[in-house]
Coordinates of C-alpha atoms in Angstrom, one line a residue:
Chain A
M1 CA 95.0 28.5 -179.3
T2 CA 93.2 26.8 -182.1
R3 CA 96.4 26.9 -184.3
V4 CA 98.5 25.4 -181.4
N5 CA 96.0 22.6 -181.0
A6 CA 96.2 21.8 -184.8
V7 CA 100.0 21.6 -184.7
R8 CA 99.8 19.3 -181.7
L9 CA 97.3 17.2 -183.4
L10 CA 99.5 16.9 -186.5
L11 CA 102.5 15.9 -184.3
W12 CA 100.4 13.4 -182.4
T13 CA 99.1 11.8 -185.6
T14 CA 102.6 11.6 -187.1
L15 CA 103.9 9.8 -184.0
S16 CA 100.8 7.5 -183.8
V17 CA 101.0 6.1 -187.3
P18 CA 104.1 4.0 -186.7
L19 CA 102.6 2.9 -183.3
L20 CA 99.4 1.8 -185.0
A21 CA 101.5 -0.4 -187.3
L22 CA 102.5 -2.4 -184.2
W23 CA 98.8 -3.0 -183.2
P24 CA 98.6 -6.7 -184.3
Q25 CA 101.2 -7.4 -181.6
G26 CA 98.8 -5.9 -179.1
Q27 CA 96.1 -8.3 -180.2
D28 CA 98.5 -11.2 -179.8
A29 CA 99.2 -10.1 -176.3
A30 CA 95.4 -9.9 -175.6
A31 CA 95.0 -13.4 -176.9
D32 CA 97.8 -14.6 -174.7
D33 CA 96.0 -13.0 -171.7
W34 CA 92.9 -15.0 -172.4
A35 CA 95.0 -18.2 -172.6
A36 CA 96.5 -17.3 -169.2
H37 CA 93.0 -16.7 -167.7
V38 CA 91.8 -20.0 -169.1
Q39 CA 94.8 -21.7 -167.6
K40 CA 94.1 -20.1 -164.2
A41 CA 90.4 -20.9 -164.3
C42 CA 91.2 -24.5 -165.0
T43 CA 94.3 -25.2 -162.9
S44 CA 94.8 -22.7 -160.1
P45 CA 95.0 -24.6 -156.8
R46 CA 92.9 -21.9 -155.1
Y47 CA 89.2 -22.2 -155.6
G48 CA 88.5 -18.5 -155.3
L49 CA 91.1 -17.7 -157.9
R50 CA 89.6 -20.2 -160.3
L51 CA 86.3 -18.6 -159.7
A52 CA 87.6 -15.1 -160.4
A53 CA 89.3 -16.2 -163.6
A54 CA 86.2 -17.9 -164.8
R55 CA 84.2 -14.7 -164.1
K56 CA 86.7 -12.7 -166.1
L57 CA 86.4 -15.0 -169.0
A58 CA 82.7 -15.0 -168.8
E59 CA 82.7 -11.2 -168.9
G60 CA 84.9 -11.2 -172.0
G61 CA 82.1 -12.0 -174.4
D62 CA 83.1 -13.9 -177.5
A63 CA 86.8 -12.9 -177.3
P64 CA 88.0 -15.7 -175.0
V65 CA 86.1 -18.4 -176.8
P66 CA 89.0 -19.5 -179.0
A67 CA 91.3 -19.8 -176.0
I68 CA 88.7 -21.9 -174.1
R69 CA 88.4 -24.1 -177.2
D70 CA 92.1 -24.5 -177.5
W71 CA 92.5 -25.5 -173.8
A72 CA 89.7 -28.0 -174.1
R73 CA 91.2 -29.5 -177.2
Q74 CA 94.6 -29.9 -175.5
H75 CA 93.4 -31.2 -172.1
G76 CA 89.9 -32.7 -172.8
R77 CA 86.5 -31.0 -172.5
N78 CA 85.8 -32.7 -169.1
Q79 CA 88.9 -31.0 -167.6
L80 CA 87.1 -27.7 -167.9
P81 CA 85.8 -26.8 -164.4
A82 CA 82.1 -26.4 -163.7
A83 CA 82.8 -22.9 -162.4
L84 CA 83.8 -21.8 -165.9
V85 CA 80.7 -23.2 -167.6
D86 CA 78.5 -21.8 -164.9
A87 CA 80.1 -18.4 -165.1
I88 CA 79.6 -18.2 -168.9
A89 CA 76.0 -19.6 -168.6
D90 CA 75.0 -17.0 -166.0
A91 CA 76.9 -14.0 -167.3
D92 CA 75.1 -11.1 -168.8
P93 CA 73.9 -12.4 -172.2
K94 CA 74.3 -8.9 -173.7
A95 CA 78.1 -9.3 -173.4
H96 CA 78.0 -12.5 -175.6
G97 CA 77.7 -13.0 -179.3
P98 CA 77.4 -16.0 -181.7
A99 CA 80.7 -17.6 -180.5
V100 CA 79.5 -18.0 -176.9
L101 CA 76.1 -19.3 -178.2
A102 CA 77.8 -21.8 -180.4
L103 CA 80.0 -23.0 -177.6
L104 CA 77.1 -23.4 -175.2
R105 CA 75.1 -25.3 -177.9
E106 CA 78.0 -27.6 -178.6
W107 CA 78.6 -28.3 -174.8
S108 CA 74.9 -28.9 -174.2
E109 CA 74.8 -31.5 -177.0
D110 CA 77.7 -33.5 -175.7
A111 CA 76.2 -36.3 -173.7
D112 CA 79.6 -37.0 -172.1
F113 CA 80.3 -33.5 -171.0
F114 CA 79.9 -33.2 -167.2
W115 CA 78.5 -29.7 -167.3
R116 CA 76.1 -30.0 -170.2
A117 CA 73.2 -29.0 -168.0
A118 CA 74.9 -25.7 -167.1
A119 CA 75.4 -25.1 -170.8
M120 CA 71.7 -25.7 -171.4
R121 CA 70.9 -23.1 -168.7
G122 CA 73.1 -20.6 -170.6
L123 CA 71.2 -21.3 -173.8
A124 CA 67.8 -21.1 -172.0
L125 CA 68.8 -17.6 -170.6
R126 CA 69.8 -16.4 -174.1
A127 CA 67.0 -17.9 -176.1
A128 CA 64.5 -15.1 -175.9
A129 CA 67.1 -12.6 -177.1
T130 CA 68.2 -14.8 -180.0
A131 CA 66.9 -13.8 -183.5
A132 CA 65.2 -16.3 -185.8
P133 CA 66.1 -18.8 -187.2
G134 CA 68.5 -19.5 -184.3
R135 CA 65.6 -19.0 -181.9
H136 CA 63.5 -21.7 -183.6
E137 CA 66.4 -24.1 -183.6
L138 CA 66.9 -23.5 -179.9
A139 CA 63.1 -24.1 -179.2
A140 CA 63.4 -27.4 -181.0
W141 CA 66.5 -28.4 -179.1
F142 CA 64.8 -27.5 -175.8
A143 CA 61.8 -29.6 -176.7
R144 CA 64.0 -32.6 -177.5
C145 CA 65.5 -32.4 -174.0
H146 CA 62.2 -32.0 -172.0
D147 CA 62.5 -35.5 -170.7
D148 CA 66.3 -35.9 -170.5
P149 CA 67.1 -38.5 -167.7
A150 CA 69.3 -35.9 -166.0
W151 CA 67.0 -33.7 -163.9
L152 CA 69.0 -30.5 -164.3
M153 CA 69.2 -30.9 -168.1
R154 CA 65.5 -31.3 -168.5
T155 CA 64.8 -28.5 -166.0
H156 CA 66.9 -26.1 -168.0
A157 CA 65.4 -27.3 -171.3
R158 CA 61.9 -26.6 -169.9
L159 CA 63.2 -23.2 -168.6
G160 CA 64.3 -22.3 -172.1
S161 CA 60.9 -23.4 -173.6
A162 CA 59.0 -21.4 -170.9
L163 CA 61.1 -18.3 -171.6
L164 CA 60.2 -18.8 -175.3
D165 CA 56.6 -18.6 -174.2
D166 CA 55.8 -22.4 -174.5
P167 CA 52.7 -22.4 -172.2
D168 CA 53.1 -26.1 -171.3
A169 CA 56.8 -26.2 -170.5
A170 CA 56.5 -25.3 -166.8
S171 CA 53.5 -27.6 -166.1
R172 CA 54.9 -30.8 -167.6
P173 CA 54.7 -33.8 -165.1
E174 CA 57.8 -34.0 -163.0
A175 CA 58.6 -36.8 -160.5
D176 CA 61.7 -35.3 -159.1
P177 CA 60.9 -32.8 -156.3
R178 CA 64.3 -31.0 -156.9
A179 CA 63.3 -30.3 -160.5
R180 CA 59.8 -28.9 -159.5
V181 CA 61.4 -26.4 -157.1
R182 CA 64.4 -25.5 -159.3
L183 CA 62.2 -24.7 -162.4
A184 CA 59.9 -22.5 -160.3
A185 CA 62.8 -20.7 -158.7
L186 CA 64.6 -20.1 -162.0
L187 CA 61.4 -18.7 -163.6
L188 CA 60.8 -16.4 -160.7
G189 CA 64.4 -15.2 -161.1
Q190 CA 63.6 -14.3 -164.7
G191 CA 60.6 -12.3 -163.7
R192 CA 58.0 -15.0 -164.7
V193 CA 55.6 -16.1 -162.0
P194 CA 55.0 -19.8 -162.3
P195 CA 52.6 -21.7 -160.1
L196 CA 54.1 -21.1 -156.7
Q197 CA 52.7 -24.1 -154.8
P198 CA 55.9 -26.2 -155.4
L199 CA 58.0 -23.5 -153.6
L200 CA 55.5 -23.3 -150.7
D201 CA 55.5 -27.1 -150.4
A202 CA 59.3 -27.2 -150.3
L203 CA 59.3 -24.9 -147.2
A204 CA 57.7 -27.7 -145.2
D205 CA 59.9 -30.5 -146.6
E206 CA 62.1 -32.3 -144.0
R207 CA 62.9 -35.4 -145.8
T208 CA 66.4 -36.9 -146.0
F209 CA 68.2 -39.6 -147.9
R210 CA 70.9 -41.5 -146.0
G211 CA 71.6 -38.6 -143.8
D212 CA 71.4 -35.9 -146.5
P213 CA 68.8 -33.4 -145.6
W214 CA 67.6 -32.7 -149.1
G215 CA 64.2 -31.6 -148.1
R216 CA 65.6 -28.7 -146.0
R217 CA 67.9 -27.8 -148.8
L218 CA 64.9 -27.5 -151.1
G219 CA 63.2 -25.4 -148.5
A220 CA 66.1 -23.0 -148.3
E221 CA 66.2 -22.8 -152.1
A222 CA 62.5 -22.1 -152.3
H223 CA 62.8 -19.4 -149.6
K224 CA 65.7 -17.7 -151.3
A225 CA 63.7 -17.5 -154.5
L226 CA 60.6 -16.2 -152.8
K227 CA 62.5 -13.7 -150.8
A228 CA 64.2 -12.2 -153.9
W229 CA 60.9 -12.0 -155.7
L230 CA 58.9 -10.6 -152.8
G231 CA 61.5 -7.9 -152.1
E232 CA 60.0 -5.4 -149.7
A233 CA 57.0 -7.6 -149.2
H234 CA 59.1 -10.4 -147.7
P235 CA 57.6 -10.8 -144.3
L236 CA 60.3 -12.4 -142.2
A237 CA 62.7 -10.6 -139.9
D238 CA 66.5 -10.9 -140.0
G239 CA 66.5 -12.0 -143.6
G240 CA 64.2 -15.0 -142.9
S241 CA 64.0 -16.4 -139.5
F242 CA 62.4 -19.9 -139.4
A243 CA 62.6 -20.2 -135.6
D244 CA 58.8 -20.5 -135.6
K245 CA 58.5 -22.5 -138.8
P246 CA 54.7 -22.8 -139.1
A247 CA 54.3 -19.0 -138.5
A248 CA 57.1 -18.2 -141.0
I249 CA 55.4 -20.4 -143.7
T250 CA 52.0 -18.9 -143.0
A251 CA 53.5 -15.4 -143.4
L252 CA 55.3 -16.3 -146.6
L253 CA 52.2 -18.0 -148.0
A254 CA 50.1 -14.9 -147.4
A255 CA 52.7 -12.6 -149.0
A256 CA 53.1 -14.9 -152.0
A257 CA 49.4 -15.2 -152.5
A258 CA 48.9 -11.5 -152.2
K259 CA 51.6 -10.6 -154.7
S260 CA 50.8 -13.4 -157.3
G261 CA 47.0 -13.5 -156.9
Q262 CA 47.3 -17.3 -156.9
S263 CA 45.3 -19.5 -154.5
L264 CA 47.9 -21.2 -152.5
Q265 CA 47.4 -24.0 -150.0
P266 CA 49.3 -24.4 -146.7
P267 CA 52.0 -27.0 -147.3
V268 CA 51.7 -30.4 -145.7
P269 CA 54.8 -31.1 -143.6
R270 CA 56.7 -33.9 -145.2
T271 CA 59.0 -36.1 -143.2
D272 CA 60.7 -39.5 -143.8
P273 CA 58.5 -42.5 -143.6
A274 CA 58.6 -44.4 -140.3
T275 CA 60.1 -47.3 -142.1
P276 CA 63.6 -48.0 -140.6
F277 CA 65.9 -48.0 -143.7
T278 CA 69.1 -49.9 -143.1
G279 CA 71.0 -49.1 -146.3
G280 CA 70.9 -47.4 -149.6
I281 CA 72.7 -46.4 -152.8
E282 CA 72.9 -42.9 -154.2
I283 CA 74.0 -42.5 -157.8
L284 CA 74.5 -39.0 -159.0
S285 CA 75.0 -38.9 -162.8
C286 CA 74.8 -35.8 -165.0
K287 CA 74.8 -38.3 -167.9
H288 CA 72.2 -40.9 -167.1
G289 CA 70.3 -39.2 -164.3
D290 CA 70.3 -39.8 -160.6
V291 CA 69.2 -43.0 -158.9
F292 CA 68.2 -43.4 -155.3
V293 CA 67.6 -46.8 -153.6
Q294 CA 66.9 -47.6 -149.9
W295 CA 65.9 -50.8 -148.2
T296 CA 64.8 -52.1 -144.9
A297 CA 66.1 -55.1 -143.0
A298 CA 63.0 -57.0 -144.2
G299 CA 63.7 -56.6 -147.9
E300 CA 61.4 -53.7 -148.8
V301 CA 63.3 -51.8 -151.5
F302 CA 62.3 -48.2 -152.2
A303 CA 63.3 -46.2 -155.3
G304 CA 63.4 -42.4 -155.7
L305 CA 64.7 -39.6 -153.6
D306 CA 61.3 -39.4 -152.0
A307 CA 61.0 -43.3 -151.7
E308 CA 57.9 -43.2 -153.7
T309 CA 58.2 -46.5 -155.5
E310 CA 58.4 -49.8 -153.5
A311 CA 59.3 -53.3 -154.4
R312 CA 59.0 -56.1 -151.8
L313 CA 61.5 -58.9 -152.4
P314 CA 60.8 -62.5 -151.4
A315 CA 62.4 -63.4 -148.1
E316 CA 64.8 -66.0 -149.5
V317 CA 66.0 -63.6 -152.3
W318 CA 66.6 -60.8 -149.8
Q319 CA 68.5 -63.1 -147.4
R320 CA 70.8 -64.3 -150.2
L321 CA 71.4 -60.6 -151.3
T322 CA 72.0 -59.6 -147.7
Q323 CA 74.6 -62.3 -147.1
A324 CA 76.4 -61.5 -150.4
R325 CA 76.4 -57.8 -149.5
A326 CA 77.9 -58.4 -146.1
A327 CA 80.8 -60.1 -147.7
L328 CA 81.6 -57.3 -150.2
P329 CA 85.2 -56.0 -149.8
L330 CA 84.5 -52.2 -149.9
G331 CA 86.7 -49.4 -148.8
G332 CA 89.9 -47.5 -149.6
D333 CA 90.4 -45.4 -152.7
L334 CA 87.5 -46.0 -155.2
G335 CA 88.6 -43.4 -157.8
V336 CA 88.7 -39.6 -158.1
V337 CA 85.2 -38.1 -158.2
I338 CA 84.9 -35.1 -160.5
C339 CA 81.1 -35.0 -161.2
D340 CA 79.3 -38.3 -161.4
S341 CA 79.5 -40.5 -158.3
M342 CA 78.0 -43.5 -156.5
R343 CA 77.6 -43.6 -152.7
L344 CA 77.0 -46.9 -151.0
E345 CA 75.9 -46.8 -147.4
W346 CA 74.6 -49.6 -145.1
R347 CA 75.0 -51.4 -141.9
P348 CA 75.8 -54.1 -140.7
P349 CA 78.6 -54.2 -141.6
D350 CA 79.3 -50.5 -141.5
V351 CA 80.0 -49.4 -145.1
H352 CA 80.0 -45.9 -146.4
V353 CA 82.0 -45.3 -149.6
K354 CA 82.0 -43.0 -152.6
V355 CA 82.9 -44.5 -156.0
A356 CA 84.0 -42.7 -159.1
P357 CA 82.9 -43.9 -162.6
G358 CA 84.8 -47.1 -163.7
S359 CA 85.9 -47.8 -160.1
L360 CA 83.3 -50.1 -158.6
P361 CA 85.0 -53.3 -157.5
A362 CA 83.9 -56.4 -159.5
A363 CA 82.2 -58.1 -156.6
A364 CA 80.1 -55.1 -155.8
A365 CA 79.1 -54.8 -159.5
I366 CA 78.0 -58.4 -159.5
W367 CA 75.9 -57.8 -156.3
L368 CA 74.3 -54.7 -157.9
E369 CA 73.4 -56.7 -161.0
Q370 CA 71.8 -59.3 -158.7
L371 CA 69.8 -56.5 -156.9
A372 CA 68.7 -55.1 -160.3
R373 CA 67.4 -58.5 -161.3
A374 CA 65.7 -59.1 -158.0
V375 CA 63.8 -55.7 -158.1
E376 CA 62.8 -56.4 -161.7
E377 CA 61.4 -59.7 -160.8
A378 CA 59.5 -58.0 -158.0
G379 CA 57.8 -55.8 -160.5
C380 CA 60.0 -52.7 -160.3
A381 CA 61.3 -52.7 -163.9
G382 CA 62.3 -49.0 -163.9
L383 CA 64.6 -49.3 -161.0
G384 CA 66.2 -52.5 -162.4
R385 CA 66.9 -50.7 -165.6
D386 CA 68.3 -47.6 -163.9
L387 CA 70.7 -49.8 -161.8
R388 CA 71.9 -51.6 -164.9
T389 CA 72.5 -48.3 -166.7
A390 CA 74.5 -47.1 -163.6
L391 CA 76.6 -50.3 -163.7
T392 CA 77.7 -49.5 -167.3
Q393 CA 79.1 -46.3 -165.9
F394 CA 80.5 -47.3 -162.6
A395 CA 81.7 -50.9 -162.9
G396 CA 85.5 -51.3 -162.9
R397 CA 87.2 -51.3 -166.2
Chain B
M1 CA 79.6 -17.4 -100.4
T2 CA 83.3 -17.4 -101.6
R3 CA 82.8 -21.0 -102.8
A4 CA 79.7 -20.0 -104.8
A5 CA 81.6 -17.1 -106.4
V6 CA 84.5 -19.4 -107.4
L7 CA 82.0 -21.9 -108.9
L8 CA 80.3 -19.2 -110.9
C9 CA 83.6 -18.0 -112.2
C10 CA 84.6 -21.5 -113.2
L11 CA 81.2 -22.0 -114.9
A12 CA 81.7 -18.7 -116.8
C13 CA 85.1 -19.8 -118.0
L14 CA 83.8 -23.1 -119.4
P15 CA 83.6 -23.2 -123.2
T16 CA 80.1 -22.6 -124.4
D17 CA 78.3 -25.0 -126.6
P18 CA 79.0 -24.4 -130.3
T19 CA 76.3 -22.4 -132.1
K20 CA 74.5 -24.6 -134.7
V21 CA 74.7 -22.8 -138.1
G22 CA 73.1 -23.9 -141.3
F23 CA 73.8 -23.0 -145.0
A24 CA 70.3 -21.5 -145.1
T25 CA 71.8 -18.7 -143.0
L26 CA 75.3 -18.6 -144.6
A27 CA 74.0 -18.7 -148.1
G28 CA 70.6 -17.1 -147.6
F29 CA 71.6 -13.9 -149.5
D30 CA 73.0 -12.9 -152.8
Y31 CA 76.6 -12.1 -152.2
T32 CA 78.4 -9.4 -154.1
E33 CA 82.0 -8.3 -153.5
G34 CA 82.3 -5.5 -150.9
M35 CA 78.8 -5.7 -149.7
T36 CA 77.8 -5.3 -146.0
L37 CA 77.1 -8.8 -144.9
P38 CA 73.7 -9.5 -143.2
K39 CA 73.9 -9.1 -139.5
E40 CA 72.9 -12.7 -138.8
V41 CA 76.0 -13.7 -140.8
A42 CA 78.4 -11.0 -139.6
S43 CA 77.5 -11.8 -135.9
L44 CA 79.0 -15.3 -136.4
D45 CA 82.5 -14.0 -136.8
E46 CA 84.9 -15.6 -134.3
Q47 CA 82.2 -17.8 -132.9
T48 CA 82.6 -21.5 -132.2
V49 CA 80.0 -23.1 -134.5
T50 CA 78.9 -26.4 -135.8
I51 CA 78.0 -26.7 -139.5
A52 CA 76.8 -29.7 -141.4
G53 CA 77.7 -30.2 -145.1
F54 CA 79.6 -32.1 -147.6
M55 CA 83.4 -32.3 -147.7
R56 CA 85.0 -31.4 -151.0
R57 CA 88.7 -31.0 -152.0
E58 CA 89.9 -27.7 -153.2
V59 CA 91.6 -29.6 -156.0
P60 CA 90.3 -33.0 -157.2
G61 CA 92.5 -35.9 -156.1
S62 CA 92.9 -38.6 -153.6
G63 CA 94.7 -39.2 -150.3
P64 CA 94.4 -37.5 -146.9
I65 CA 93.8 -33.7 -146.7
G66 CA 94.5 -31.0 -144.2
E67 CA 92.1 -28.5 -145.7
F68 CA 88.8 -28.9 -147.4
L69 CA 85.7 -27.0 -148.6
L70 CA 82.5 -27.6 -146.7
I71 CA 79.6 -27.1 -149.1
N72 CA 75.8 -27.5 -149.0
D73 CA 75.3 -30.0 -151.8
A74 CA 76.8 -33.4 -152.7
C75 CA 76.4 -32.9 -156.4
G76 CA 79.1 -30.9 -158.2
C77 CA 76.9 -30.4 -161.2
N78 CA 74.2 -28.7 -159.2
G79 CA 75.8 -25.3 -159.8
T80 CA 79.2 -24.0 -158.7
P81 CA 79.1 -23.1 -155.0
K82 CA 79.3 -19.3 -154.7
L83 CA 81.6 -17.9 -152.1
N84 CA 78.8 -17.6 -149.5
E85 CA 78.0 -21.3 -150.0
I86 CA 81.5 -22.5 -149.0
V87 CA 83.2 -22.7 -145.7
F88 CA 87.0 -23.1 -146.1
C89 CA 88.0 -25.5 -143.4
T90 CA 91.5 -26.0 -142.0
L91 CA 92.4 -28.9 -139.7
P92 CA 94.8 -28.3 -136.8
D93 CA 98.5 -28.3 -137.8
G94 CA 99.8 -31.7 -138.8
V95 CA 96.3 -33.2 -138.8
T96 CA 95.0 -34.8 -142.0
M97 CA 92.1 -37.0 -142.8
D98 CA 90.5 -38.9 -145.6
E99 CA 87.6 -37.2 -147.4
K100 CA 84.3 -38.5 -145.9
P101 CA 81.3 -39.3 -148.1
G102 CA 77.9 -38.1 -147.1
V103 CA 77.0 -35.3 -144.6
V104 CA 79.7 -34.4 -142.1
T105 CA 79.4 -32.2 -139.1
V106 CA 82.3 -29.8 -138.6
T107 CA 82.9 -27.9 -135.4
G108 CA 85.4 -25.0 -134.9
K109 CA 86.0 -21.3 -134.8
L110 CA 84.4 -19.5 -137.8
Y111 CA 85.8 -16.4 -139.3
V112 CA 83.5 -14.2 -141.4
G113 CA 84.8 -11.7 -143.9
E114 CA 86.3 -11.2 -147.3
T115 CA 89.8 -12.5 -147.8
K116 CA 91.6 -11.3 -150.9
E117 CA 94.4 -12.8 -152.9
E118 CA 95.8 -11.3 -156.1
G119 CA 93.2 -8.5 -155.7
V120 CA 90.1 -10.7 -155.7
V121 CA 88.0 -12.1 -152.9
V122 CA 88.8 -15.8 -152.5
M123 CA 87.1 -16.6 -149.3
L124 CA 84.2 -15.4 -147.2
Y125 CA 83.9 -18.0 -144.5
Q126 CA 86.9 -19.8 -143.0
M127 CA 87.0 -22.2 -140.1
D128 CA 89.6 -23.6 -137.9
A129 CA 88.1 -27.1 -137.8
D130 CA 88.5 -28.9 -134.5
T131 CA 86.4 -31.9 -135.2
V132 CA 84.8 -33.5 -138.2
Q133 CA 82.2 -36.2 -137.6

């Protein structure tokens, strides 16, 4: 029996040697496959197929990186879909080597890359497992981005620092309520327990911006993070019924306090101010940061998603701006939005449009410039500067 | 007596108000392929529902559309929507519309369950959208 096996083995080896000579062709075929997956992840008309191809690439470790680079070189980095960058960022870091790390670093450093914040998250999630000196370089890179104007970029940079045991990263001052909740949720997902009060506060947030219920969305995000972290201790039935919201919040607060040992306060319900806003502008920019402006018919202009900053414009200035705004010819196709966008919404007259970078009509750009000057003169320099920055991105070219 | 019975039958046949559903329910769990969906989600299959969200094209472009993705967030850079964070909406045959900015409310029949193409799950929630407001 042993002799037979030896003969078979010899025969198998003899046959295999010529086959092994053909191995490089197999490698080429594999490379071609990665190229095909990149092509599918970037161009398939079906969202689900793009998502699946992105996942496959992300699970491929360093191997698909050359194909991804080739595709970006041919078509432009901003033609890469968010799904691909997200999939790589969130994939199991153990599957990835230096090529993925270098790719994520390069993407995160490109201020014009739409999905740089997702790349930053990928770096943050890999930082703790990175050996020195790369780890120290990452720590320095995170620190440089702690105050990036784009909220997701600075949130992910702070996440990276926190996961590298920077004790101050998670407690830095943060004006954007979305960033406060996201950082706490991400840290919980990584097994770190940050101060939980921002998550509890979000559960009672009902604020909106021009019809967008962002407060409720924050609440849902906070609840999902708490639910995953609480596990068996999650106190709500059916996965989290908020039919009786005060009771649900009380139960969640008790469970979170018991598990974390933190002293948590019942959240104060937050709703929109009674001020009747009549219009607003929403600028979502991964490059320059988001800008939110709302105003009343009387010329009170509020800045921030939570309308925290107010500038009161003189009556004659506001009247002039209102008349000019009513005459703006807005509508129709205002560019193809991929990532950054500007939304203009007001009445009267009824206007609700979405604008892509470089597509804001000249008359609207002039009006926005006038608004920026008016709020600056009213003492709101930050908002004026933000509006001007947005103009450089959105004004028609 | 007969009149009352007929009236009750008519009332029973009237279409019921759509169930209001939020993304907090649809996306309130970590989806993995092949999993048993939570009962609060599975029970929505073939129900007429109303969902508020943001319209997004399946492929970036311009012009009227007959199909669109309804998602929970306006900002594309805020993380790629996962399959349980998207409702794939189809307008009635021959009907198209321009993509609307801001939050829209879509009403129609919801279908819950995995749909596969080329061996992978491509959709979890589909809706025959009757109205978009």
